[in-house]
DNA sequence: CGCCGGTATACATCACATGTATCCGGCTCC
DNA sequence: GGAGCCGGATACATGTGATGTATACCGGCG
C-alpha cells in the first residue's frame, strides 16, 4: 500500500468520523502534507483522487473543501463506472436486467407519492415527445427526463441517482438511434402513455406492470438488435 | 477543467473506445506524459485517480495496466461511496428503501435460477447462524454471505455488486450489534428460514414476499432504533 | 537449476514558477 | 461624511523539472 493510498484512507476516515463535515475546508496543501506526514506531491495525488470521486472539491486560489456528500453527487462516480462497464461484453445485458428489476418497483412507489405538479411535468415531456418524432436527439432527452421524473417522484434521491446511472445516457442514445427507423418508436410512445395513465390514477400495481412492460420491450429490442449487428457492439 | 482532468478523460476515452482493452499495458510514465502533453507529475495524478477507481492497476517496478473492468471490480468504488453516504443524514433510510425495493425482486429472479449447490450453500450459512448466536461478528458474516449467495444465484454480477454495496458492511454490523440483546435475532432467523424454504421450492412470488418481509422488518427496526439513540447516529 | 547483477519501472521528495481568487485599504463619487 | 469602486497584497492551487530510492523483470553466469 503506497503512501498516497494511506493518505486517501486517512482523509476518508476524517470525513466519515465527522471531523471533516460536509462543506468544511481542508488545510492548505503544505499544512495538509505536513499533517499527513508526506510530501506535497503525494498530498496532491490524494486530493485529486478524492476530488474525482466527488468527495472533495478544489477551488483554485481559494482552498479545498469537502463536498455536500449528497447521494446524487457521490453517485456520479458510479455513473462513470457504468459508462466503462459497457465496454465489458455482457455487462450491457446485465445492466438492463437490473433496470428491469428496479424501475417497475420504483414506479409503483412513485404512484403513491407523485404530486400533481410532477404529473403535469410528465404530461409535458410526453407531449414534447409526440411533437419531436423527427429529432432523435430531442426525443431521447425528453424520454430520459420522463423516466427521471417518475423516479424522482419517489422522493428518494439515492434511488434516483442509481437508476439515472444504470439507465445510461450513452446506451439510451444508441437505442433511440436504432429504433428511429422502425415502428418501435410509436409503440414506445403508447407504453409511456400507459405508464402515465397508471400514475395519474395513483395505481401502484398498474404502474409497476406498465413500467415492466416498457422496460422489457426495450430489453427485448436491444437483445435482438445486438445479435444482428454483432460487430458494432464494441 | 484542469490538465489532469483532461488527461483522465483522455485515458478513459482510450479505454472506452477499445484502444486500451482490459489487461493491456500503458506506456511508462515518461512516454505517457509526453503523449498526453503534460508533465510526469500530472500524469501520475491522473493514473492515481483512475487506479483508485479500479480502472487502472499499478504494479510497482513493472508498469501500469488496465484492469479487467469487470462489474464487481468497478463497482467497488460505488461501495466506497455508499460508506461515505452514511455520514449524510437521511441517506441511510434512503439506502434501506432501495434495498427494500431491489432485494425482493432479486430474490424472485434467484428462485428460478438457483442451483442445488447454491441451495446447499444457503443451508450451510443458515446452520452456521443457528450455531453462532453468541458470536455477533460471526453471525453478521454468515448473514451477509446468506444474502450475497441469493443475489449471486441470479447470475447477474452487476446486480450482485450493486446489492452488496447498498447492503453495506458497516451498516449491517451496527444493526446486528443492536439486535443482539433483543429477541429480534430469533425472528430474523425464522425469516431467513422462510426465504430459503421458498427458494428451495423455486417459488418466485413466495421468495419475493419472504425477502420483502425480512428487509421491511429490518428497516422498521432501524427506523425505531434511530429515533431512540439519536445522538449516536453520527 | 539457482544466484546475481543490470535495466526498466514506479515511488517519493524538493524547489521553483505561474495563474487565480479573496481580502483589505484607499480613493472617488454621491 | 458615507457608500461604492478600484488596485495591490496575500494566500492558495496549478504546473514543471530534476533527483534519488525501491521494486520487479530478465538475461547471463556459475
Short mmCIF file of C-alpha atoms (C1' of nucleotides) in Angstrom, two decimals:
data_model
loop_
_atom_site.label_atom_id
_atom_site.label_comp_id
_atom_site.label_asym_id
_atom_site.label_seq_id
_atom_site.Cartn_x
_atom_site.Cartn_y
_atom_site.Cartn_z
CA UNK A 1 0.00 0.00 0.00
CA UNK A 2 1.53 3.27 -1.13
CA UNK A 3 1.74 6.40 0.98
CA UNK A 4 -0.82 8.07 -1.24
CA UNK A 5 -3.32 5.31 -0.56
CA UNK A 6 -2.76 5.71 3.16
CA UNK A 7 -3.31 9.45 2.82
CA UNK A 8 -6.58 8.84 0.95
CA UNK A 9 -7.74 6.46 3.64
CA UNK A 10 -6.82 8.96 6.36
CA UNK A 11 -8.79 11.78 4.75
CA UNK A 12 -11.74 9.48 4.15
CA UNK A 13 -11.69 8.44 7.78
CA UNK A 14 -11.63 12.06 8.89
CA UNK A 15 -14.75 12.69 6.82
CA UNK A 16 -16.54 9.55 7.92
CA UNK A 17 -15.81 10.19 11.58
CA UNK A 18 -17.27 13.65 11.34
CA UNK A 19 -14.04 15.54 11.94
CA UNK A 20 -14.41 16.96 8.43
CA UNK A 21 -18.13 17.63 7.96
CA UNK A 22 -19.60 18.40 4.52
CA UNK A 23 -18.62 21.85 3.32
CA UNK A 24 -15.67 22.19 5.68
CA UNK A 25 -12.33 23.44 4.45
CA UNK A 26 -9.13 21.43 4.44
CA UNK A 27 -5.83 23.00 5.44
CA UNK A 28 -3.60 24.36 2.63
CA UNK A 29 -1.61 21.84 0.65
CA UNK A 30 1.57 22.41 2.64
CA UNK A 31 -0.09 22.01 6.03
CA UNK A 32 -2.13 19.05 4.83
CA UNK A 33 1.03 17.36 3.59
CA UNK A 34 2.74 18.05 6.91
CA UNK A 35 -0.19 16.67 8.92
CA UNK A 36 -0.31 13.53 6.81
CA UNK A 37 3.46 13.22 7.10
CA UNK A 38 4.34 13.22 3.41
CA UNK A 39 5.34 15.45 0.57
CA UNK A 40 3.12 17.94 -1.17
CA UNK A 41 3.08 15.91 -4.41
CA UNK A 42 1.58 12.90 -2.72
CA UNK A 43 -0.94 15.00 -0.85
CA UNK A 44 -1.92 16.46 -4.21
CA UNK A 45 -2.39 12.98 -5.67
CA UNK A 46 -4.62 12.01 -2.75
CA UNK A 47 -6.71 15.17 -3.06
CA UNK A 48 -7.01 14.63 -6.80
CA UNK A 49 -8.26 11.08 -6.40
CA UNK A 50 -10.85 12.17 -3.85
CA UNK A 51 -11.99 15.13 -5.92
CA UNK A 52 -12.50 12.87 -8.95
CA UNK A 53 -14.72 10.75 -6.71
CA UNK A 54 -16.65 13.95 -5.84
CA UNK A 55 -15.71 13.66 -2.20
CA UNK A 56 -13.54 16.78 -2.22
CA UNK A 57 -13.90 19.95 -4.24
CA UNK A 58 -10.88 22.07 -5.16
CA UNK A 59 -11.34 25.78 -5.73
CA UNK A 60 -8.23 27.17 -7.30
CA UNK A 61 -6.81 30.14 -5.48
CA UNK A 62 -9.14 29.51 -2.58
CA UNK A 63 -8.81 26.12 -0.97
CA UNK A 64 -10.01 22.53 -0.84
CA UNK A 65 -13.41 21.71 0.63
CA UNK A 66 -15.43 18.65 1.49
CA UNK A 67 -18.43 18.41 -0.84
CA UNK A 68 -22.02 18.16 0.37
CA UNK A 69 -21.67 14.36 0.17
CA UNK A 70 -25.20 14.17 -1.19
CA UNK A 71 -26.18 10.89 -2.89
CA UNK A 72 -26.62 12.47 -6.30
CA UNK A 73 -23.09 13.85 -6.14
CA UNK A 74 -21.29 10.80 -4.80
CA UNK A 75 -23.08 8.51 -7.20
CA UNK A 76 -21.79 10.47 -10.19
CA UNK A 77 -18.69 8.31 -9.98
CA UNK A 78 -20.97 5.30 -10.07
CA UNK A 79 -22.41 6.66 -13.29
CA UNK A 80 -18.92 6.95 -14.74
CA UNK A 81 -18.21 3.35 -13.82
CA UNK A 82 -21.34 2.25 -15.63
CA UNK A 83 -20.20 4.00 -18.80
CA UNK A 84 -16.99 1.99 -18.78
CA UNK A 85 -18.88 -1.16 -17.90
CA UNK A 86 -20.43 -1.08 -21.35
CA UNK A 87 -17.04 -1.92 -22.80
CA UNK A 88 -17.27 -5.22 -20.96
CA UNK A 89 -19.20 -7.72 -23.08
CA UNK A 90 -22.33 -8.97 -21.40
CA UNK A 91 -22.40 -6.23 -18.82
CA UNK A 92 -24.81 -4.35 -21.03
CA UNK A 93 -27.50 -7.01 -20.73
CA UNK A 94 -26.81 -7.35 -17.02
CA UNK A 95 -27.31 -3.64 -16.64
CA UNK A 96 -30.61 -3.74 -18.46
CA UNK A 97 -31.75 -6.64 -16.31
CA UNK A 98 -31.08 -4.62 -13.18
CA UNK A 99 -33.12 -1.83 -14.67
CA UNK A 100 -35.92 -4.24 -15.49
CA UNK A 101 -36.00 -5.31 -11.87
CA UNK A 102 -35.69 -1.90 -10.28
CA UNK A 103 -37.62 0.52 -12.45
CA UNK A 104 -41.04 -1.16 -12.13
CA UNK A 105 -40.96 -1.26 -8.33
CA UNK A 106 -39.73 2.32 -8.33
CA UNK A 107 -42.71 3.26 -10.50
CA UNK A 108 -45.03 1.53 -8.06
CA UNK A 109 -43.58 3.55 -5.21
CA UNK A 110 -43.82 6.71 -7.28
CA UNK A 111 -47.52 6.06 -7.91
CA UNK A 112 -48.34 6.54 -4.24
CA UNK A 113 -46.10 9.57 -3.78
CA UNK A 114 -46.25 11.55 -7.00
CA UNK A 115 -47.57 15.12 -6.84
CA UNK A 116 -49.90 16.85 -9.26
CA UNK A 117 -47.08 19.11 -10.41
CA UNK A 118 -44.94 16.12 -11.27
CA UNK A 119 -47.80 14.53 -13.17
CA UNK A 120 -48.12 17.73 -15.17
CA UNK A 121 -44.39 17.64 -15.85
CA UNK A 122 -44.71 14.10 -17.18
CA UNK A 123 -47.53 15.22 -19.46
CA UNK A 124 -45.28 17.95 -20.77
CA UNK A 125 -42.47 15.54 -21.64
CA UNK A 126 -44.89 13.14 -23.29
CA UNK A 127 -46.34 15.90 -25.46
CA UNK A 128 -42.85 17.04 -26.36
CA UNK A 129 -42.01 13.51 -27.48
CA UNK A 130 -45.06 13.42 -29.73
CA UNK A 131 -44.08 16.72 -31.29
CA UNK A 132 -40.47 15.79 -31.88
CA UNK A 133 -40.65 12.49 -33.71
CA UNK A 134 -38.17 13.76 -36.26
CA UNK A 135 -35.48 14.98 -33.86
CA UNK A 136 -33.88 11.88 -32.35
CA UNK A 137 -31.71 13.89 -30.00
CA UNK A 138 -34.65 15.82 -28.58
CA UNK A 139 -36.73 12.66 -28.37
CA UNK A 140 -34.00 10.97 -26.37
CA UNK A 141 -33.73 13.89 -23.97
CA UNK A 142 -37.45 14.01 -23.21
CA UNK A 143 -37.55 10.23 -22.83
CA UNK A 144 -34.75 10.37 -20.28
CA UNK A 145 -36.44 13.27 -18.50
CA UNK A 146 -39.72 11.31 -18.41
CA UNK A 147 -38.17 8.35 -16.64
CA UNK A 148 -36.11 10.59 -14.38
CA UNK A 149 -39.18 12.50 -13.24
CA UNK A 150 -41.00 9.30 -12.34
CA UNK A 151 -38.17 8.04 -10.17
CA UNK A 152 -37.64 11.46 -8.66
CA UNK A 153 -41.30 11.39 -7.62
CA UNK A 154 -40.40 8.70 -5.10
CA UNK A 155 -38.53 11.41 -3.21
CA UNK A 156 -35.59 9.05 -2.83
CA UNK A 157 -32.51 10.82 -4.19
CA UNK A 158 -30.33 7.74 -3.79
CA UNK A 159 -32.73 5.64 -5.81
CA UNK A 160 -32.91 8.39 -8.42
CA UNK A 161 -29.15 8.57 -8.73
CA UNK A 162 -28.80 4.81 -9.07
CA UNK A 163 -31.45 4.50 -11.75
CA UNK A 164 -30.14 7.50 -13.63
CA UNK A 165 -26.73 5.88 -13.69
CA UNK A 166 -27.81 2.45 -14.89
CA UNK A 167 -30.15 3.91 -17.47
CA UNK A 168 -27.02 5.30 -19.06
CA UNK A 169 -27.16 8.25 -21.39
CA UNK A 170 -24.85 6.62 -23.93
CA UNK A 171 -26.84 3.40 -24.04
CA UNK A 172 -30.18 5.14 -24.40
CA UNK A 173 -28.87 7.26 -27.23
CA UNK A 174 -27.81 4.12 -29.08
CA UNK A 175 -31.23 2.57 -28.63
CA UNK A 176 -33.09 5.63 -29.86
CA UNK A 177 -30.90 5.94 -32.90
CA UNK A 178 -31.56 2.33 -33.77
CA UNK A 179 -35.28 2.49 -33.14
CA UNK A 180 -35.87 5.65 -35.09
CA UNK A 181 -36.45 3.98 -38.43
CA UNK A 182 -38.71 1.23 -37.23
CA UNK A 183 -42.21 1.40 -35.85
CA UNK A 184 -40.85 0.68 -32.38
CA UNK A 185 -40.84 4.38 -31.62
CA UNK A 186 -44.63 4.51 -31.94
CA UNK A 187 -45.09 1.58 -29.62
CA UNK A 188 -42.74 3.18 -27.12
CA UNK A 189 -44.95 6.26 -27.05
CA UNK A 190 -48.06 4.24 -26.24
CA UNK A 191 -46.13 2.49 -23.49
CA UNK A 192 -45.28 5.84 -21.99
CA UNK A 193 -48.93 6.83 -22.14
CA UNK A 194 -49.86 3.66 -20.27
CA UNK A 195 -47.35 4.42 -17.52
CA UNK A 196 -48.52 8.00 -17.17
CA UNK A 197 -52.16 6.88 -17.10
CA UNK A 198 -51.47 4.45 -14.27
CA UNK A 199 -49.52 7.04 -12.31
CA UNK A 200 -52.32 9.58 -12.75
CA UNK A 201 -54.70 7.15 -11.04
CA UNK A 202 -52.16 6.54 -8.29
CA UNK A 203 -52.48 2.86 -9.17
CA UNK A 204 -49.28 1.27 -7.90
CA UNK A 205 -49.67 -2.27 -9.31
CA UNK A 206 -50.78 -0.95 -12.68
CA UNK A 207 -47.86 1.48 -12.79
CA UNK A 208 -45.49 -1.33 -11.98
CA UNK A 209 -46.94 -3.51 -14.72
CA UNK A 210 -46.80 -0.73 -17.31
CA UNK A 211 -43.19 0.09 -16.42
CA UNK A 212 -42.21 -3.57 -16.57
CA UNK A 213 -43.80 -3.93 -19.97
CA UNK A 214 -41.93 -0.91 -21.26
CA UNK A 215 -38.51 -1.87 -19.95
CA UNK A 216 -38.96 -5.48 -21.04
CA UNK A 217 -39.81 -4.41 -24.56
CA UNK A 218 -36.77 -2.18 -24.67
CA UNK A 219 -34.63 -5.03 -23.38
CA UNK A 220 -36.09 -7.41 -25.92
CA UNK A 221 -35.46 -4.97 -28.74
CA UNK A 222 -31.84 -4.49 -27.69
CA UNK A 223 -31.27 -8.21 -27.28
CA UNK A 224 -32.41 -8.87 -30.83
CA UNK A 225 -30.55 -5.91 -32.17
CA UNK A 226 -27.27 -6.94 -30.55
CA UNK A 227 -27.45 -10.27 -32.33
CA UNK A 228 -27.85 -8.73 -35.78
CA UNK A 229 -25.23 -6.00 -35.54
CA UNK A 230 -22.66 -8.04 -33.69
CA UNK A 231 -19.58 -6.19 -34.95
CA UNK A 232 -20.75 -2.77 -33.78
CA UNK A 233 -21.20 -3.97 -30.23
CA UNK A 234 -17.85 -2.75 -29.04
CA UNK B 1 -11.10 21.98 -16.19
CA UNK B 2 -7.55 21.24 -15.12
CA UNK B 3 -4.97 19.48 -17.26
CA UNK B 4 -5.15 16.46 -15.01
CA UNK B 5 -8.89 16.17 -15.59
CA UNK B 6 -8.32 16.31 -19.32
CA UNK B 7 -5.69 13.60 -19.04
CA UNK B 8 -8.12 11.42 -17.06
CA UNK B 9 -10.79 11.93 -19.70
CA UNK B 10 -8.34 11.08 -22.47
CA UNK B 11 -7.27 7.83 -20.85
CA UNK B 12 -10.89 6.92 -20.14
CA UNK B 13 -11.77 7.56 -23.77
CA UNK B 14 -8.91 5.36 -24.91
CA UNK B 15 -10.28 2.56 -22.77
CA UNK B 16 -13.90 3.07 -23.79
CA UNK B 17 -13.02 3.19 -27.49
CA UNK B 18 -11.19 -0.10 -27.22
CA UNK B 19 -7.72 1.28 -27.93
CA UNK B 20 -6.75 0.17 -24.44
CA UNK B 21 -8.52 -3.17 -23.88
CA UNK B 22 -8.73 -4.76 -20.40
CA UNK B 23 -5.36 -6.12 -19.28
CA UNK B 24 -3.35 -4.01 -21.70
CA UNK B 25 -0.25 -2.15 -20.56
CA UNK B 26 0.11 1.61 -20.61
CA UNK B 27 3.36 3.24 -21.71
CA UNK B 28 5.86 4.21 -18.97
CA UNK B 29 5.20 7.41 -17.05
CA UNK B 30 7.56 9.45 -19.19
CA UNK B 31 6.08 8.37 -22.51
CA UNK B 32 2.54 8.62 -21.19
CA UNK B 33 3.19 12.15 -20.02
CA UNK B 34 4.69 13.02 -23.39
CA UNK B 35 1.73 11.56 -25.29
CA UNK B 36 -0.74 13.45 -23.12
CA UNK B 37 1.34 16.59 -23.49
CA UNK B 38 1.99 17.32 -19.83
CA UNK B 39 4.46 16.73 -17.03
CA UNK B 40 5.05 13.44 -15.31
CA UNK B 41 3.57 14.70 -12.04
CA UNK B 42 0.21 15.39 -13.63
CA UNK B 43 0.25 12.09 -15.48
CA UNK B 44 0.86 10.42 -12.14
CA UNK B 45 -2.12 12.23 -10.60
CA UNK B 46 -4.33 11.05 -13.45
CA UNK B 47 -3.15 7.46 -13.13
CA UNK B 48 -3.64 7.59 -9.37
CA UNK B 49 -7.22 8.80 -9.69
CA UNK B 50 -8.04 6.07 -12.20
CA UNK B 51 -6.37 3.37 -10.15
CA UNK B 52 -8.37 4.39 -7.07
CA UNK B 53 -11.48 3.93 -9.23
CA UNK B 54 -10.18 0.44 -10.08
CA UNK B 55 -9.92 1.31 -13.76
CA UNK B 56 -6.11 1.09 -13.81
CA UNK B 57 -3.80 -1.11 -11.79
CA UNK B 58 -0.25 -0.05 -10.99
CA UNK B 59 2.42 -2.67 -10.41
CA UNK B 60 5.42 -1.02 -8.90
CA UNK B 61 8.61 -1.69 -10.75
CA UNK B 62 6.68 -3.21 -13.62
CA UNK B 63 4.14 -0.90 -15.21
CA UNK B 64 0.57 0.31 -15.32
CA UNK B 65 -2.22 -1.89 -16.69
CA UNK B 66 -5.91 -1.61 -17.47
CA UNK B 67 -7.93 -3.77 -15.07
CA UNK B 68 -10.38 -6.44 -16.18
CA UNK B 69 -13.15 -3.81 -15.97
CA UNK B 70 -15.48 -6.42 -14.51
CA UNK B 71 -18.62 -5.11 -12.79
CA UNK B 72 -17.58 -6.37 -9.38
CA UNK B 73 -14.32 -4.50 -9.65
CA UNK B 74 -15.60 -1.20 -10.99
CA UNK B 75 -18.44 -1.15 -8.52
CA UNK B 76 -16.06 -1.32 -5.58
CA UNK B 77 -15.80 2.43 -5.83
CA UNK B 78 -19.58 2.53 -5.65
CA UNK B 79 -19.34 0.60 -2.45
CA UNK B 80 -16.90 3.15 -1.09
CA UNK B 81 -19.27 5.95 -1.97
CA UNK B 82 -22.07 4.24 -0.09
CA UNK B 83 -19.92 4.04 3.03
CA UNK B 84 -19.47 7.80 2.99
CA UNK B 85 -23.13 8.30 2.20
CA UNK B 86 -23.96 7.09 5.67
CA UNK B 87 -22.47 10.26 7.05
CA UNK B 88 -25.20 12.15 5.26
CA UNK B 89 -28.32 12.24 7.45
CA UNK B 90 -31.32 10.61 5.83
CA UNK B 91 -29.29 8.80 3.23
CA UNK B 92 -29.31 5.78 5.47
CA UNK B 93 -33.07 5.37 5.25
CA UNK B 94 -32.98 6.08 1.53
CA UNK B 95 -30.42 3.34 1.11
CA UNK B 96 -32.53 0.88 3.03
CA UNK B 97 -35.54 1.79 0.92
CA UNK B 98 -33.61 0.99 -2.24
CA UNK B 99 -32.70 -2.32 -0.73
CA UNK B 100 -36.32 -2.95 0.19
CA UNK B 101 -37.27 -2.38 -3.43
CA UNK B 102 -34.46 -4.31 -5.06
CA UNK B 103 -33.75 -7.32 -2.88
CA UNK B 104 -37.22 -8.92 -3.11
CA UNK B 105 -37.32 -8.82 -6.91
CA UNK B 106 -33.76 -10.12 -6.96
CA UNK B 107 -34.85 -12.98 -4.74
CA UNK B 108 -37.71 -13.74 -7.12
CA UNK B 109 -35.31 -13.92 -10.01
CA UNK B 110 -32.94 -16.07 -7.98
CA UNK B 111 -35.75 -18.51 -7.26
CA UNK B 112 -36.00 -19.50 -10.92
CA UNK B 113 -32.23 -19.67 -11.47
CA UNK B 114 -30.72 -21.02 -8.26
CA UNK B 115 -28.79 -24.28 -8.42
CA UNK B 116 -28.85 -27.13 -5.97
CA UNK B 117 -25.29 -26.36 -4.92
CA UNK B 118 -26.24 -22.82 -4.08
CA UNK B 119 -29.24 -24.01 -2.08
CA UNK B 120 -26.90 -26.26 -0.12
CA UNK B 121 -24.61 -23.31 0.48
CA UNK B 122 -27.53 -21.31 1.86
CA UNK B 123 -28.38 -24.17 4.19
CA UNK B 124 -24.81 -24.11 5.40
CA UNK B 125 -24.91 -20.42 6.26
CA UNK B 126 -28.25 -20.77 8.00
CA UNK B 127 -26.97 -23.62 10.15
CA UNK B 128 -23.88 -21.62 10.97
CA UNK B 129 -26.07 -18.73 12.10
CA UNK B 130 -28.00 -21.00 14.40
CA UNK B 131 -24.79 -22.32 15.92
CA UNK B 132 -23.21 -18.92 16.45
CA UNK B 133 -25.86 -16.97 18.31
CA UNK B 134 -23.26 -15.80 20.81
CA UNK B 135 -20.68 -14.51 18.34
CA UNK B 136 -22.11 -11.33 16.82
CA UNK B 137 -19.23 -10.95 14.39
CA UNK B 138 -19.61 -14.45 13.01
CA UNK B 139 -23.39 -14.09 12.90
CA UNK B 140 -23.05 -10.94 10.84
CA UNK B 141 -20.66 -12.59 8.40
CA UNK B 142 -22.92 -15.55 7.72
CA UNK B 143 -25.93 -13.27 7.38
CA UNK B 144 -24.11 -11.20 4.77
CA UNK B 145 -22.96 -14.35 2.98
CA UNK B 146 -26.53 -15.67 3.01
CA UNK B 147 -27.89 -12.62 1.22
CA UNK B 148 -24.92 -12.45 -1.10
CA UNK B 149 -25.39 -16.06 -2.19
CA UNK B 150 -29.05 -15.46 -3.02
CA UNK B 151 -28.29 -12.49 -5.24
CA UNK B 152 -25.32 -14.25 -6.80
CA UNK B 153 -27.72 -17.07 -7.75
CA UNK B 154 -29.30 -14.69 -10.27
CA UNK B 155 -26.05 -14.97 -12.22
CA UNK B 156 -26.04 -11.21 -12.64
CA UNK B 157 -22.70 -9.92 -11.37
CA UNK B 158 -23.71 -6.29 -11.77
CA UNK B 159 -26.82 -6.81 -9.67
CA UNK B 160 -24.74 -8.65 -7.10
CA UNK B 161 -22.22 -5.84 -6.87
CA UNK B 162 -24.91 -3.20 -6.51
CA UNK B 163 -26.77 -5.04 -3.77
CA UNK B 164 -23.56 -5.90 -1.94
CA UNK B 165 -22.69 -2.23 -1.93
CA UNK B 166 -26.01 -0.90 -0.68
CA UNK B 167 -26.30 -3.60 1.92
CA UNK B 168 -23.24 -2.02 3.46
CA UNK B 169 -20.94 -3.93 5.73
CA UNK B 170 -20.70 -1.11 8.25
CA UNK B 171 -24.44 -0.64 8.45
CA UNK B 172 -25.19 -4.32 8.87
CA UNK B 173 -22.65 -4.60 11.63
CA UNK B 174 -24.40 -1.79 13.51
CA UNK B 175 -27.76 -3.47 13.14
CA UNK B 176 -26.52 -6.83 14.38
CA UNK B 177 -24.82 -5.27 17.35
CA UNK B 178 -28.05 -3.51 18.28
CA UNK B 179 -30.26 -6.54 17.74
CA UNK B 180 -28.14 -8.97 19.65
CA UNK B 181 -29.71 -8.33 23.03
CA UNK B 182 -33.31 -8.36 21.92
CA UNK B 183 -35.42 -11.19 20.63
CA UNK B 184 -35.21 -9.72 17.14
CA UNK B 185 -32.34 -12.03 16.31
CA UNK B 186 -34.59 -15.05 16.73
CA UNK B 187 -37.24 -13.59 14.45
CA UNK B 188 -34.57 -12.80 11.88
CA UNK B 189 -33.57 -16.45 11.85
CA UNK B 190 -37.10 -17.60 11.13
CA UNK B 191 -37.32 -15.04 8.34
CA UNK B 192 -34.21 -16.49 6.79
CA UNK B 193 -35.73 -19.94 7.01
CA UNK B 194 -38.82 -18.71 5.18
CA UNK B 195 -36.72 -17.26 2.37
CA UNK B 196 -34.67 -20.41 1.99
CA UNK B 197 -37.84 -22.55 2.02
CA UNK B 198 -39.37 -20.52 -0.79
CA UNK B 199 -36.16 -20.66 -2.82
CA UNK B 200 -35.94 -24.43 -2.34
CA UNK B 201 -39.36 -24.78 -3.95
CA UNK B 202 -38.30 -22.42 -6.74
CA UNK B 203 -41.34 -20.37 -5.85
CA UNK B 204 -40.59 -16.87 -7.15
CA UNK B 205 -43.57 -14.95 -5.70
CA UNK B 206 -43.15 -16.59 -2.32
CA UNK B 207 -39.43 -15.86 -2.30
CA UNK B 208 -40.15 -12.26 -3.14
CA UNK B 209 -42.68 -11.98 -0.34
CA UNK B 210 -40.37 -13.59 2.20
CA UNK B 211 -37.49 -11.32 1.23
CA UNK B 212 -39.72 -8.24 1.40
CA UNK B 213 -40.93 -9.21 4.83
CA UNK B 214 -37.36 -9.64 6.04
CA UNK B 215 -36.00 -6.39 4.67
CA UNK B 216 -39.06 -4.48 5.82
CA UNK B 217 -38.67 -5.77 9.32
CA UNK B 218 -35.02 -4.80 9.34
CA UNK B 219 -35.93 -1.35 8.06
CA UNK B 220 -38.65 -0.98 10.67
CA UNK B 221 -36.28 -2.00 13.43
CA UNK B 222 -33.66 0.50 12.30
CA UNK B 223 -36.19 3.28 11.93
CA UNK B 224 -37.33 2.84 15.51
CA UNK B 225 -33.81 2.43 16.78
CA UNK B 226 -32.61 5.62 15.09
CA UNK B 227 -35.25 7.58 16.94
CA UNK B 228 -34.23 6.32 20.37
CA UNK B 229 -30.45 6.65 20.05
CA UNK B 230 -30.44 9.92 18.16
CA UNK B 231 -27.05 11.19 19.41
CA UNK B 232 -25.13 8.09 18.33
CA UNK B 233 -26.39 8.37 14.76
CA UNK B 234 -23.35 10.26 13.53
"C1'" DC C 1 18.93 -25.07 -11.64
"C1'" DG C 2 19.91 -21.15 -8.78
"C1'" DC C 3 22.21 -16.97 -7.83
"C1'" DC C 4 23.38 -12.30 -9.32
"C1'" DG C 5 23.50 -8.15 -11.48
"C1'" DG C 6 21.61 -4.78 -14.94
"C1'" DT C 7 17.77 -2.39 -16.65
"C1'" DA C 8 13.22 -0.62 -16.69
"C1'" DT C 9 9.77 0.94 -13.95
"C1'" DA C 10 7.05 3.22 -10.40
"C1'" DC C 11 7.60 5.72 -5.83
"C1'" DA C 12 8.72 9.75 -3.34
"C1'" DT C 13 10.72 14.35 -2.43
"C1'" DC C 14 12.15 19.02 -3.27
"C1'" DA C 15 12.49 23.62 -5.40
"C1'" DC C 16 10.56 26.86 -8.38
"C1'" DA C 17 7.44 29.38 -11.43
"C1'" DT C 18 2.58 30.59 -12.67
"C1'" DG C 19 -2.44 31.58 -12.58
"C1'" DT C 20 -6.29 32.88 -9.75
"C1'" DA C 21 -9.41 34.06 -6.04
"C1'" DT C 22 -10.05 36.61 -1.74
"C1'" DC C 23 -9.25 40.37 1.32
"C1'" DC C 24 -8.39 44.99 2.64
"C1'" DG C 25 -7.05 49.61 2.25
"C1'" DG C 26 -7.56 53.85 -0.06
"C1'" DC C 27 -9.79 56.51 -3.39
"C1'" DT C 28 -13.67 58.54 -5.68
"C1'" DC C 29 -18.26 59.84 -6.19
"C1'" DC C 30 -22.66 60.90 -4.22
"C1'" DG D 1 -19.24 62.12 5.84
"C1'" DG D 2 -20.64 57.71 3.96
"C1'" DA D 3 -21.27 54.19 0.24
"C1'" DG D 4 -19.32 52.09 -3.62
"C1'" DC D 5 -15.45 51.09 -6.64
"C1'" DC D 6 -10.61 50.16 -7.73
"C1'" DG D 7 -5.97 48.12 -7.12
"C1'" DG D 8 -2.37 45.94 -4.63
"C1'" DA D 9 -1.12 42.35 -1.24
"C1'" DT D 10 -1.72 37.82 0.14
"C1'" DA D 11 -2.93 33.02 0.13
"C1'" DC D 12 -3.74 29.23 -2.47
"C1'" DA D 13 -3.89 25.71 -6.02
"C1'" DT D 14 -1.67 24.57 -10.62
"C1'" DG D 15 2.03 23.00 -13.23
"C1'" DT D 16 7.12 21.87 -14.32
"C1'" DG D 17 11.66 19.88 -13.73
"C1'" DA D 18 15.34 17.43 -11.57
"C1'" DT D 19 16.86 13.85 -8.37
"C1'" DG D 20 17.26 9.83 -5.53
"C1'" DT D 21 15.06 5.34 -3.89
"C1'" DA D 22 12.67 0.87 -4.05
"C1'" DT D 23 10.98 -2.85 -6.61
"C1'" DA D 24 10.17 -6.17 -10.43
"C1'" DC D 25 11.63 -8.46 -14.61
"C1'" DC D 26 15.17 -10.65 -17.41
"C1'" DG D 27 19.38 -12.46 -19.04
"C1'" DG D 28 23.85 -14.21 -18.05
"C1'" DC D 29 26.88 -16.76 -15.21
"C1'" DG D 30 28.25 -20.23 -12.08
#
